[in-house]
Amino acid sequence: MTTVLNSLRQEAVTTNSPQDNATSLNSLSPNQQLLPLTAVVNANDHLEIGGCDVVELVQQYGSPLYILDEVSLRTACQQYRDALVKHYQGASQVLYASKAWSCLAVCAIVGSEGLGIDVVSAGEILTAVRAGVSPSLIYFHGNNKSLDELSYALEVGCTIVVDNWHELKTLASLAKEQALSVAFTAPRIMLRLTPGIECHTHEYIQTGHIDSKFGFDPNEIEAVFAFVAGSSLNCIGIHAHIGSQIFELQPHQDIGGVMVQWFKLAGEKYGLQFSELNIGGGLGIRYVESDDPPSIEEWIKAVSAGVTEAFVTAGLALPKLLCEPGRSLVGATCATAYTIGGSKTVPDIRTYVTIDGGMSDNPRPITYQSKYRAVVANQMSAPLSQTVTIAGKHCESGDILIKDIKLPETKAGDTLVVFGTGAYNYSMASNYNRLPKPAAVVVQGGDSSLIIKRETREDLLRQDCLPERLRK
Ligand code: LLP
């Protein structure tokens, strides 16, 4: 049967890395696929993910619904891990950047694959800890961590990636206070530096260039090292992150060469013996056919080669190499199912097809002009006979999920499924227009389990307070 899925999958597979049909799922790099690895069309002509009929999932759990494919997520984790073992001679650790999607189930799955977690708030720390991730594998980022968050992180025992002078001084004085107690262990920190490497991605998600709000300016590095050397902090290494949704390999391959000079300087001049180098995340994913990211293995190979060459040339031992992918781990593993409502045709201009969600569950199109692909899950082999624009239900003209997409004739009640929604969708979701946040399920081998409950109308009022004098 020829279905829209074949054409999406064909594109996904052949454009970048030709594979034959017999290729096993787990040799495909999930970040290069438009579809979750287990997506197929079943005998009812419905889309199936993880062995579950998506139309039935919507009947059971309602819509909008985030559908997480466990096989895709575990495969991505394994590919990062295995590629490091294959291409890097030193020790290594993959950390999942949980800002992409922080929830108990996602953290538990990546944790069970041996990954650590990069967190950016006390909320993300709590989620990782409750999901069972060891604090020794939790790394705390952020450019304005509050005193409360820092104290909580120290109590939990995670590593703190220090971003700036204010934070460094705050931590040093917290450590000084605690140093008097018998049970004192020096807080483990890393220093985040701005490496001055530019890359081609959306301006909002570039972080490695010098004019960035993140990290220490390299011009101040000697003063920072001198301060750290005189403190009771245990500084184990340095960190850089240059941006997100990056398709070029060179900028990441260059990080090793930039960081090695600081590694050397810290040891030789300030007696700081660093052991870990964290090169951040940033590998892109395929949202539409024309996106052409390298595979997870190609990315790890390039990064490892850059770090190895730089450290060998500098005569230094290979550091423990950390990387912290978010999008390329979880992005392609999830699809969002919506129910189609009405439509509106503006003659000679366009037809709007409306769905029961929009910018509140996926704010990326309105924020970054991001593009997505979608199918109608209950009529997978129907001809793509119309070009339509998928409009969200929010009171905002810009709430357009997909502009000009080819779909079959649709009717109210059809199930629209948008791919590539695992990263920065749920985590950036809002209650704009007081829409409850959708539910999420994980699917695997024909089983589905709820991982996030749908918010109810009552939930929306949970934090509201009505002062006595305003009550009727
Ligand atoms: N490490 C650090 C320090 C980061 O700031 C980020 C992402 C990552 C790792 C993970 O990067 P990834 O592998 O996911 O590219 N909301 C935007 C993306 C913001 C990325 C922020 N930092 C979007 O939806 O495109």
CSV table of C-alpha atoms and ligand atoms in Angstrom, one decimal:
chain,number,residue,atom,x,y,z
A,1,MET,CA,0.0,0.0,0.0
A,2,THR,CA,1.4,3.4,-0.9
A,3,THR,CA,0.8,5.8,1.9
A,4,VAL,CA,2.0,9.2,2.9
A,5,LEU,CA,4.2,7.5,5.5
A,6,ASN,CA,6.2,5.7,2.8
A,7,SER,CA,7.0,9.0,1.2
A,8,LEU,CA,8.0,10.6,4.5
A,9,ARG,CA,10.0,7.6,5.5
A,10,GLN,CA,11.6,7.2,2.1
A,11,GLU,CA,12.7,10.8,2.2
A,12,ALA,CA,13.9,10.5,5.7
A,13,VAL,CA,16.0,7.4,5.0
A,14,THR,CA,17.3,8.0,1.6
A,15,THR,CA,18.3,11.7,1.5
A,16,ASN,CA,21.0,11.3,4.1
A,17,SER,CA,22.0,7.7,4.5
A,18,PRO,CA,20.8,5.2,1.9
A,19,GLN,CA,19.5,2.1,3.7
A,20,ASP,CA,17.8,-0.9,2.2
A,21,ASN,CA,14.3,-1.9,3.4
A,22,ALA,CA,15.8,-4.7,5.6
A,23,THR,CA,17.6,-2.1,7.8
A,24,SER,CA,16.8,-2.8,11.4
A,25,LEU,CA,15.1,0.0,13.2
A,26,ASN,CA,17.9,0.5,15.7
A,27,SER,CA,20.6,1.2,13.1
A,28,LEU,CA,18.7,4.3,11.9
A,29,SER,CA,19.7,7.5,13.7
A,30,PRO,CA,16.4,8.8,15.2
A,31,ASN,CA,17.4,12.4,14.7
A,32,GLN,CA,17.5,11.9,10.9
A,33,GLN,CA,14.0,10.5,10.8
A,34,LEU,CA,10.8,12.5,10.3
A,35,LEU,CA,8.9,9.7,12.0
A,36,PRO,CA,9.3,7.8,15.2
A,37,LEU,CA,11.1,4.6,14.3
A,38,THR,CA,8.1,2.3,14.9
A,39,ALA,CA,5.6,4.3,12.8
A,40,VAL,CA,3.7,2.1,10.4
A,41,VAL,CA,0.3,2.0,8.7
A,42,ASN,CA,-1.9,-0.8,10.0
A,43,ALA,CA,-4.6,-2.9,8.3
A,44,ASN,CA,-7.3,-0.3,9.1
A,45,ASP,CA,-5.3,2.3,7.2
A,46,HIS,CA,-4.5,4.0,10.5
A,47,LEU,CA,-1.1,5.3,11.7
A,48,GLU,CA,0.4,3.1,14.4
A,49,ILE,CA,3.2,4.1,16.7
A,50,GLY,CA,4.8,1.6,19.1
A,51,GLY,CA,2.3,-1.0,18.0
A,52,CYS,CA,-0.6,1.3,19.1
A,53,ASP,CA,-3.3,2.6,16.7
A,54,VAL,CA,-3.1,6.4,17.1
A,55,VAL,CA,-6.8,6.8,16.4
A,56,GLU,CA,-7.6,4.4,19.3
A,57,LEU,CA,-5.1,6.2,21.5
A,58,VAL,CA,-7.0,9.4,20.9
A,59,GLN,CA,-10.3,7.7,21.7
A,60,GLN,CA,-8.8,6.4,24.9
A,61,TYR,CA,-6.8,9.4,26.2
A,62,GLY,CA,-8.4,12.3,24.3
A,63,SER,CA,-6.6,15.0,22.3
A,64,PRO,CA,-4.3,16.8,22.0
A,65,LEU,CA,-2.1,13.9,23.0
A,66,TYR,CA,1.7,13.6,23.0
A,67,ILE,CA,2.7,10.1,22.0
A,68,LEU,CA,6.2,9.1,23.0
A,69,ASP,CA,7.8,6.1,21.2
A,70,GLU,CA,10.0,4.3,23.7
A,71,VAL,CA,11.9,2.4,21.1
A,72,SER,CA,13.0,5.6,19.4
A,73,LEU,CA,14.1,7.2,22.7
A,74,ARG,CA,16.1,4.1,23.9
A,75,THR,CA,17.7,3.8,20.4
A,76,ALA,CA,18.8,7.4,20.5
A,77,CYS,CA,20.3,6.9,24.0
A,78,GLN,CA,22.1,3.8,22.9
A,79,GLN,CA,23.5,5.3,19.8
A,80,TYR,CA,25.0,8.2,21.8
A,81,ARG,CA,26.5,5.8,24.3
A,82,ASP,CA,27.8,3.3,21.8
A,83,ALA,CA,29.3,5.9,19.5
A,84,LEU,CA,31.3,7.4,22.4
A,85,VAL,CA,32.6,3.9,23.3
A,86,LYS,CA,33.5,3.4,19.6
A,87,HIS,CA,35.0,6.7,18.8
A,88,TYR,CA,36.5,8.1,22.0
A,89,GLN,CA,39.4,6.4,23.8
A,90,GLY,CA,38.8,8.2,27.2
A,91,ALA,CA,36.0,8.0,29.7
A,92,SER,CA,32.7,9.5,28.7
A,93,GLN,CA,29.2,10.3,29.9
A,94,VAL,CA,26.1,11.3,28.0
A,95,LEU,CA,23.8,13.7,29.8
A,96,TYR,CA,20.2,14.3,28.6
A,97,ALA,CA,19.4,18.0,28.4
A,98,SER,CA,16.1,17.7,30.2
A,99,LYS,CA,15.0,21.2,29.2
A,100,ALA,CA,13.9,19.5,26.0
A,101,TRP,CA,11.3,17.6,27.9
A,102,SER,CA,11.5,17.2,31.7
A,103,CYS,CA,9.1,14.7,33.1
A,104,LEU,CA,9.5,11.6,35.3
A,105,ALA,CA,9.0,9.0,32.6
A,106,VAL,CA,11.4,10.6,30.1
A,107,CYS,CA,14.1,11.0,32.8
A,108,ALA,CA,13.5,7.4,34.0
A,109,ILE,CA,13.9,6.0,30.5
A,110,VAL,CA,17.1,7.9,29.7
A,111,GLY,CA,18.4,7.2,33.2
A,112,SER,CA,17.8,3.5,32.8
A,113,GLU,CA,19.9,3.7,29.6
A,114,GLY,CA,22.9,5.0,31.7
A,115,LEU,CA,22.5,8.6,30.8
A,116,GLY,CA,22.9,11.4,33.3
A,117,ILE,CA,20.8,14.6,33.3
A,118,ASP,CA,21.5,18.2,32.6
A,119,VAL,CA,19.1,20.4,34.5
A,120,VAL,CA,18.4,24.1,34.6
A,121,SER,CA,16.2,24.7,37.6
A,122,ALA,CA,15.3,23.2,41.0
A,123,GLY,CA,12.2,21.8,39.3
A,124,GLU,CA,14.3,19.9,36.8
A,125,ILE,CA,16.6,18.7,39.6
A,126,LEU,CA,13.6,17.4,41.6
A,127,THR,CA,12.2,15.6,38.5
A,128,ALA,CA,15.5,13.9,37.8
A,129,VAL,CA,16.0,12.8,41.4
A,130,ARG,CA,12.4,11.5,41.7
A,131,ALA,CA,12.9,9.6,38.4
A,132,GLY,CA,15.7,7.7,40.2
A,133,VAL,CA,18.8,9.4,38.6
A,134,SER,CA,21.8,9.4,40.8
A,135,PRO,CA,22.8,13.0,41.9
A,136,SER,CA,26.4,12.2,40.8
A,137,LEU,CA,25.0,12.2,37.2
A,138,ILE,CA,23.0,15.4,37.5
A,139,TYR,CA,24.7,18.6,36.2
A,140,PHE,CA,23.0,21.9,37.1
A,141,HIS,CA,23.1,24.8,34.5
A,142,GLY,CA,21.6,28.2,34.4
A,143,ASN,CA,22.7,31.9,34.1
A,144,ASN,CA,20.8,33.1,37.2
A,145,LYS,CA,20.4,30.3,39.7
A,146,SER,CA,18.8,31.5,42.9
A,147,LEU,CA,20.3,31.1,46.3
A,148,ASP,CA,17.5,28.7,47.1
A,149,GLU,CA,18.2,26.6,43.9
A,150,LEU,CA,22.0,26.6,44.7
A,151,SER,CA,21.4,25.4,48.3
A,152,TYR,CA,19.0,22.7,47.1
A,153,ALA,CA,21.5,21.6,44.4
A,154,LEU,CA,24.3,21.4,47.1
A,155,GLU,CA,22.0,19.4,49.4
A,156,VAL,CA,21.1,17.0,46.6
A,157,GLY,CA,24.8,16.7,45.7
A,158,CYS,CA,24.7,17.5,42.0
A,159,THR,CA,27.5,19.1,40.0
A,160,ILE,CA,27.0,22.8,39.5
A,161,VAL,CA,28.0,24.3,36.1
A,162,VAL,CA,28.9,27.9,37.2
A,163,ASP,CA,27.9,30.5,34.7
A,164,ASN,CA,29.1,33.8,36.0
A,165,TRP,CA,30.9,35.8,38.8
A,166,HIS,CA,27.9,36.4,40.9
A,167,GLU,CA,27.2,32.7,41.1
A,168,LEU,CA,30.8,31.8,41.6
A,169,LYS,CA,31.1,34.2,44.6
A,170,THR,CA,27.8,33.0,46.1
A,171,LEU,CA,28.9,29.4,45.9
A,172,ALA,CA,32.3,30.1,47.3
A,173,SER,CA,30.8,31.8,50.4
A,174,LEU,CA,28.3,28.9,50.8
A,175,ALA,CA,31.2,26.5,50.6
A,176,LYS,CA,33.2,28.6,53.1
A,177,GLU,CA,30.3,28.5,55.6
A,178,GLN,CA,29.9,24.7,55.2
A,179,ALA,CA,33.6,24.1,55.3
A,180,LEU,CA,33.5,24.4,59.1
A,181,SER,CA,31.2,21.3,59.4
A,182,VAL,CA,32.8,17.9,59.8
A,183,ALA,CA,30.7,16.4,57.0
A,184,PHE,CA,31.9,18.9,54.5
A,185,THR,CA,32.6,17.8,51.0
A,186,ALA,CA,33.7,20.5,48.6
A,187,PRO,CA,30.9,21.3,46.1
A,188,ARG,CA,31.7,19.9,42.6
A,189,ILE,CA,31.6,22.6,40.0
A,190,MET,CA,32.4,23.1,36.4
A,191,LEU,CA,32.9,26.5,34.7
A,192,ARG,CA,30.9,27.5,31.7
A,193,LEU,CA,32.9,29.5,29.1
A,194,THR,CA,31.8,31.2,26.0
A,195,PRO,CA,34.0,29.6,23.3
A,196,GLY,CA,33.5,32.3,20.6
A,197,ILE,CA,32.3,29.7,18.0
A,198,GLU,CA,29.6,30.8,15.7
A,199,CYS,CA,27.2,28.4,14.1
A,200,HIS,CA,24.2,28.6,11.7
A,201,THR,CA,21.0,28.3,13.5
A,202,HIS,CA,18.2,30.6,14.7
A,203,GLU,CA,19.6,33.7,16.4
A,204,TYR,CA,17.6,32.9,19.6
A,205,ILE,CA,19.2,29.5,20.0
A,206,GLN,CA,22.9,30.5,19.4
A,207,THR,CA,24.8,30.5,22.6
A,208,GLY,CA,28.5,30.0,21.9
A,209,HIS,CA,29.3,33.4,20.3
A,210,ILE,CA,31.0,36.0,22.4
A,211,ASP,CA,28.0,38.3,22.7
A,212,SER,CA,25.9,35.8,24.7
A,213,LYS,CA,24.2,36.0,28.0
A,214,PHE,CA,25.7,32.6,29.0
A,215,GLY,CA,29.1,31.7,30.5
A,216,PHE,CA,32.2,33.5,31.5
A,217,ASP,CA,33.9,35.8,29.0
A,218,PRO,CA,37.2,34.1,28.0
A,219,ASN,CA,39.0,37.4,28.6
A,220,GLU,CA,38.3,37.0,32.3
A,221,ILE,CA,39.5,33.4,32.5
A,222,GLU,CA,42.7,34.0,34.4
A,223,ALA,CA,40.9,35.9,37.1
A,224,VAL,CA,38.3,33.2,37.3
A,225,PHE,CA,40.9,30.4,37.7
A,226,ALA,CA,42.8,32.4,40.3
A,227,PHE,CA,39.6,32.9,42.3
A,228,VAL,CA,38.6,29.2,42.0
A,229,ALA,CA,42.1,28.1,43.1
A,230,GLY,CA,41.8,30.1,46.3
A,231,SER,CA,38.3,28.8,47.1
A,232,SER,CA,37.0,25.6,48.8
A,233,LEU,CA,35.3,24.6,45.5
A,234,ASN,CA,36.2,21.4,43.7
A,235,CYS,CA,36.4,22.5,40.1
A,236,ILE,CA,36.4,19.4,37.9
A,237,GLY,CA,36.4,20.9,34.5
A,238,ILE,CA,34.9,23.3,31.9
A,239,HIS,CA,31.8,23.4,29.7
A,240,ALA,CA,30.7,25.1,26.5
A,241,HIS,CA,27.5,24.9,24.5
A,242,ILE,CA,27.4,26.6,21.2
A,243,GLY,CA,23.7,26.4,20.1
A,244,SER,CA,20.9,24.2,19.1
A,245,GLN,CA,19.4,22.6,15.9
A,246,ILE,CA,22.9,22.7,14.3
A,247,PHE,CA,23.5,20.7,11.1
A,248,GLU,CA,27.2,21.5,10.6
A,249,LEU,CA,29.8,19.3,12.2
A,250,GLN,CA,32.7,21.7,12.1
A,251,PRO,CA,31.7,24.1,15.0
A,252,HIS,CA,31.4,21.1,17.4
A,253,GLN,CA,34.6,19.6,16.1
A,254,ASP,CA,36.3,22.9,16.8
A,255,ILE,CA,35.3,23.0,20.5
A,256,GLY,CA,38.1,20.7,21.7
A,257,GLY,CA,40.7,23.0,20.2
A,258,VAL,CA,39.3,26.1,21.9
A,259,MET,CA,38.8,24.4,25.3
A,260,VAL,CA,42.2,22.6,25.5
A,261,GLN,CA,44.1,25.9,25.9
A,262,TRP,CA,42.0,26.7,29.0
A,263,PHE,CA,42.4,23.2,30.4
A,264,LYS,CA,46.2,23.6,30.0
A,265,LEU,CA,46.3,27.0,31.5
A,266,ALA,CA,44.3,26.0,34.5
A,267,GLY,CA,46.6,23.1,35.3
A,268,GLU,CA,50.0,24.8,34.5
A,269,LYS,CA,49.4,28.2,36.0
A,270,TYR,CA,46.8,27.7,38.7
A,271,GLY,CA,47.2,24.1,39.8
A,272,LEU,CA,43.6,23.3,38.9
A,273,GLN,CA,43.6,19.7,37.7
A,274,PHE,CA,40.5,19.4,35.5
A,275,SER,CA,39.3,16.0,34.5
A,276,GLU,CA,36.0,16.6,32.7
A,277,LEU,CA,35.2,18.5,29.4
A,278,ASN,CA,31.6,19.1,28.6
A,279,ILE,CA,31.0,20.1,25.0
A,280,GLY,CA,27.2,20.7,25.3
A,281,GLY,CA,24.5,19.6,23.0
A,282,GLY,CA,23.1,21.0,19.8
A,283,LEU,CA,22.8,18.3,17.1
A,284,GLY,CA,19.8,19.0,15.0
A,285,ILE,CA,16.9,16.9,13.9
A,286,ARG,CA,14.9,16.5,10.7
A,287,TYR,CA,11.6,18.3,11.0
A,288,VAL,CA,10.9,18.5,7.3
A,289,GLU,CA,12.3,16.7,4.2
A,290,SER,CA,14.9,19.3,3.4
A,291,ASP,CA,16.5,19.1,6.9
A,292,ASP,CA,19.7,17.1,6.6
A,293,PRO,CA,21.3,16.7,10.0
A,294,PRO,CA,24.3,14.4,10.5
A,295,SER,CA,23.6,11.1,12.4
A,296,ILE,CA,24.3,10.8,16.1
A,297,GLU,CA,27.3,8.6,15.4
A,298,GLU,CA,28.7,11.1,12.8
A,299,TRP,CA,28.4,13.9,15.4
A,300,ILE,CA,30.1,11.9,18.2
A,301,LYS,CA,32.8,10.9,15.8
A,302,ALA,CA,33.5,14.5,14.8
A,303,VAL,CA,33.4,15.8,18.4
A,304,SER,CA,35.7,13.0,19.6
A,305,ALA,CA,38.2,13.5,16.8
A,306,GLY,CA,38.3,17.3,17.7
A,307,VAL,CA,38.9,16.7,21.4
A,308,THR,CA,41.3,13.8,20.9
A,309,GLU,CA,43.5,15.7,18.4
A,310,ALA,CA,43.5,18.9,20.6
A,311,PHE,CA,44.5,17.0,23.8
A,312,VAL,CA,47.1,14.8,22.2
A,313,THR,CA,48.7,17.8,20.5
A,314,ALA,CA,48.8,19.6,23.8
A,315,GLY,CA,50.4,16.7,25.5
A,316,LEU,CA,47.5,16.3,27.9
A,317,ALA,CA,45.7,13.2,29.0
A,318,LEU,CA,42.2,12.7,27.4
A,319,PRO,CA,39.5,14.3,29.6
A,320,LYS,CA,36.3,12.5,30.6
A,321,LEU,CA,34.1,13.7,27.7
A,322,LEU,CA,30.6,14.8,28.5
A,323,CYS,CA,28.0,15.9,26.0
A,324,GLU,CA,24.4,17.0,26.7
A,325,PRO,CA,22.0,16.5,23.8
A,326,GLY,CA,18.4,17.3,24.2
A,327,ARG,CA,16.6,17.7,20.9
A,328,SER,CA,18.4,14.9,19.1
A,329,LEU,CA,17.5,12.4,21.9
A,330,VAL,CA,13.9,13.1,22.4
A,331,GLY,CA,12.7,15.3,19.4
A,332,ALA,CA,11.9,12.7,16.8
A,333,THR,CA,10.6,10.2,19.4
A,334,CYS,CA,7.3,11.9,19.9
A,335,ALA,CA,4.3,12.9,17.8
A,336,THR,CA,1.3,15.0,18.8
A,337,ALA,CA,-2.2,13.9,17.9
A,338,TYR,CA,-5.0,16.5,17.5
A,339,THR,CA,-8.6,16.3,16.5
A,340,ILE,CA,-9.6,18.3,13.5
A,341,GLY,CA,-12.5,20.8,13.9
A,342,GLY,CA,-13.9,23.0,11.1
A,343,SER,CA,-12.3,24.6,8.2
A,344,LYS,CA,-12.4,28.0,6.5
A,345,THR,CA,-11.7,28.6,2.8
A,346,VAL,CA,-10.7,32.1,1.7
A,347,PRO,CA,-11.3,31.8,-2.0
A,348,ASP,CA,-8.1,31.9,-4.1
A,349,ILE,CA,-6.0,32.4,-1.0
A,350,ARG,CA,-6.1,29.4,1.4
A,351,THR,CA,-8.0,26.9,3.4
A,352,TYR,CA,-7.5,26.9,7.1
A,353,VAL,CA,-8.1,23.6,8.9
A,354,THR,CA,-8.4,24.0,12.7
A,355,ILE,CA,-7.2,21.7,15.4
A,356,ASP,CA,-7.9,21.4,19.1
A,357,GLY,CA,-4.5,22.7,20.2
A,358,GLY,CA,-1.9,25.0,18.9
A,359,MET,CA,0.7,27.5,20.2
A,360,SER,CA,0.0,26.4,23.8
A,361,ASP,CA,1.2,22.8,23.2
A,362,ASN,CA,3.7,23.7,20.5
A,363,PRO,CA,5.0,27.2,20.7
A,364,ARG,CA,7.9,26.6,18.3
A,365,PRO,CA,6.2,27.7,15.0
A,366,ILE,CA,5.2,31.1,16.5
A,367,THR,CA,8.5,31.5,18.3
A,368,TYR,CA,11.1,30.4,15.8
A,369,GLN,CA,9.0,30.0,12.6
A,370,SER,CA,9.7,26.3,12.9
A,371,LYS,CA,8.3,23.9,10.3
A,372,TYR,CA,6.6,20.6,10.9
A,373,ARG,CA,5.2,17.7,9.0
A,374,ALA,CA,1.8,16.0,9.7
A,375,VAL,CA,-0.5,13.2,8.4
A,376,VAL,CA,-4.2,12.4,8.9
A,377,ALA,CA,-3.9,9.3,11.0
A,378,ASN,CA,-7.3,7.8,10.1
A,379,GLN,CA,-6.8,7.9,6.3
A,380,MET,CA,-3.2,7.2,5.6
A,381,SER,CA,-3.5,6.0,2.0
A,382,ALA,CA,-6.0,8.7,0.9
A,383,PRO,CA,-4.6,10.9,-1.9
A,384,LEU,CA,-3.1,14.2,-0.7
A,385,SER,CA,-5.6,16.2,-2.7
A,386,GLN,CA,-5.6,19.6,-1.0
A,387,THR,CA,-3.0,22.1,0.3
A,388,VAL,CA,-4.2,23.6,3.6
A,389,THR,CA,-2.9,25.6,6.6
A,390,ILE,CA,-3.2,24.1,10.0
A,391,ALA,CA,-4.5,26.7,12.4
A,392,GLY,CA,-4.4,26.4,16.2
A,393,LYS,CA,-7.3,27.4,18.3
A,394,HIS,CA,-5.8,30.3,20.1
A,395,CYS,CA,-6.9,33.9,19.8
A,396,GLU,CA,-3.9,35.0,17.9
A,397,SER,CA,-3.5,35.2,14.1
A,398,GLY,CA,0.0,33.9,14.3
A,399,ASP,CA,-1.1,30.7,15.9
A,400,ILE,CA,-0.5,28.6,12.8
A,401,LEU,CA,1.0,25.2,13.3
A,402,ILE,CA,1.8,24.4,9.6
A,403,LYS,CA,1.5,26.6,6.6
A,404,ASP,CA,0.7,25.0,3.2
A,405,ILE,CA,0.7,21.3,3.8
A,406,LYS,CA,-0.7,18.6,1.5
A,407,LEU,CA,-3.4,16.5,3.2
A,408,PRO,CA,-6.3,14.4,2.1
A,409,GLU,CA,-9.8,15.8,2.2
A,410,THR,CA,-10.4,16.2,5.9
A,411,LYS,CA,-13.5,16.3,8.0
A,412,ALA,CA,-14.3,17.2,11.6
A,413,GLY,CA,-13.2,14.5,13.9
A,414,ASP,CA,-10.2,13.3,11.8
A,415,THR,CA,-7.0,12.8,13.7
A,416,LEU,CA,-4.1,15.0,12.7
A,417,VAL,CA,-0.6,13.8,13.8
A,418,VAL,CA,2.3,16.2,13.8
A,419,PHE,CA,5.8,14.7,14.0
A,420,GLY,CA,9.0,15.7,15.7
A,421,THR,CA,7.3,17.2,18.8
A,422,GLY,CA,9.3,15.5,21.6
A,423,ALA,CA,11.7,18.4,22.2
A,424,TYR,CA,10.7,21.9,23.5
A,425,ASN,CA,7.0,21.3,23.1
A,426,TYR,CA,5.6,20.0,26.4
A,427,SER,CA,8.5,21.7,28.2
A,428,MET,CA,7.5,25.1,26.6
A,429,ALA,CA,3.8,24.5,26.8
A,430,SER,CA,1.6,27.1,28.4
A,431,ASN,CA,-2.0,27.6,29.5
A,432,TYR,CA,-2.5,30.5,27.1
A,433,ASN,CA,-6.2,31.2,26.7
A,434,ARG,CA,-6.6,28.9,29.7
A,435,LEU,CA,-6.3,25.8,27.7
A,436,PRO,CA,-5.4,22.8,29.9
A,437,LYS,CA,-2.1,21.2,29.0
A,438,PRO,CA,-2.5,17.9,27.1
A,439,ALA,CA,-1.8,14.4,28.3
A,440,ALA,CA,1.2,12.3,27.2
A,441,VAL,CA,1.5,8.6,26.8
A,442,VAL,CA,4.5,6.3,26.2
A,443,VAL,CA,3.9,3.5,23.7
A,444,GLN,CA,5.9,0.3,23.3
A,445,GLY,CA,5.1,-3.2,21.8
A,446,GLY,CA,1.4,-2.5,21.6
A,447,ASP,CA,1.1,-1.1,25.1
A,448,SER,CA,0.3,2.5,26.1
A,449,SER,CA,0.8,4.1,29.5
A,450,LEU,CA,-0.1,7.5,30.7
A,451,ILE,CA,3.0,9.5,31.6
A,452,ILE,CA,1.5,12.9,32.1
A,453,LYS,CA,-2.2,13.4,33.0
A,454,ARG,CA,-4.3,15.8,31.0
A,455,GLU,CA,-5.0,19.0,33.0
A,456,THR,CA,-8.6,19.6,33.9
A,457,ARG,CA,-10.5,22.9,34.0
A,458,GLU,CA,-10.3,22.7,37.8
A,459,ASP,CA,-6.5,22.3,37.6
A,460,LEU,CA,-6.4,25.7,35.8
A,461,LEU,CA,-7.8,27.3,38.9
A,462,ARG,CA,-5.5,25.5,41.4
A,463,GLN,CA,-3.1,28.4,41.9
A,464,ASP,CA,-5.7,31.2,41.7
A,465,CYS,CA,-6.7,33.0,44.9
A,466,LEU,CA,-9.7,35.2,45.2
A,467,PRO,CA,-9.3,37.7,48.1
A,468,GLU,CA,-12.2,37.8,50.5
A,469,ARG,CA,-13.2,41.4,49.5
A,470,LEU,CA,-13.6,40.3,45.8
A,471,ARG,CA,-15.9,37.4,46.6
A,472,LYS,CA,-19.6,37.6,45.8
B,1,LLP,N1,23.2,22.3,27.0
B,1,LLP,C1,22.9,23.6,27.2
B,1,LLP,C2,23.8,24.3,28.2
B,1,LLP,C3,21.9,24.2,26.6
B,1,LLP,O1,21.6,25.4,26.8
B,1,LLP,C4,21.1,23.4,25.7
B,1,LLP,C5,19.9,24.0,25.0
B,1,LLP,C6,21.4,22.0,25.5
B,1,LLP,C7,22.5,21.5,26.2
B,1,LLP,C8,20.6,21.1,24.6
B,1,LLP,O2,20.6,21.5,23.3
B,1,LLP,P1,20.0,20.6,22.2
B,1,LLP,O3,20.8,19.3,22.1
B,1,LLP,O4,18.6,20.3,22.6
B,1,LLP,O5,20.1,21.4,20.9
B,1,LLP,N2,13.7,26.2,22.8
B,1,LLP,C9,14.6,26.1,21.7
B,1,LLP,C10,15.8,25.4,22.0
B,1,LLP,C11,16.6,26.1,23.1
B,1,LLP,C12,17.9,25.3,23.4
B,1,LLP,C13,18.4,25.8,24.7
B,1,LLP,N3,19.6,25.2,25.2
B,1,LLP,C14,13.8,25.4,20.5
B,1,LLP,O6,12.7,25.0,20.7
B,1,LLP,O7,14.4,25.3,19.4
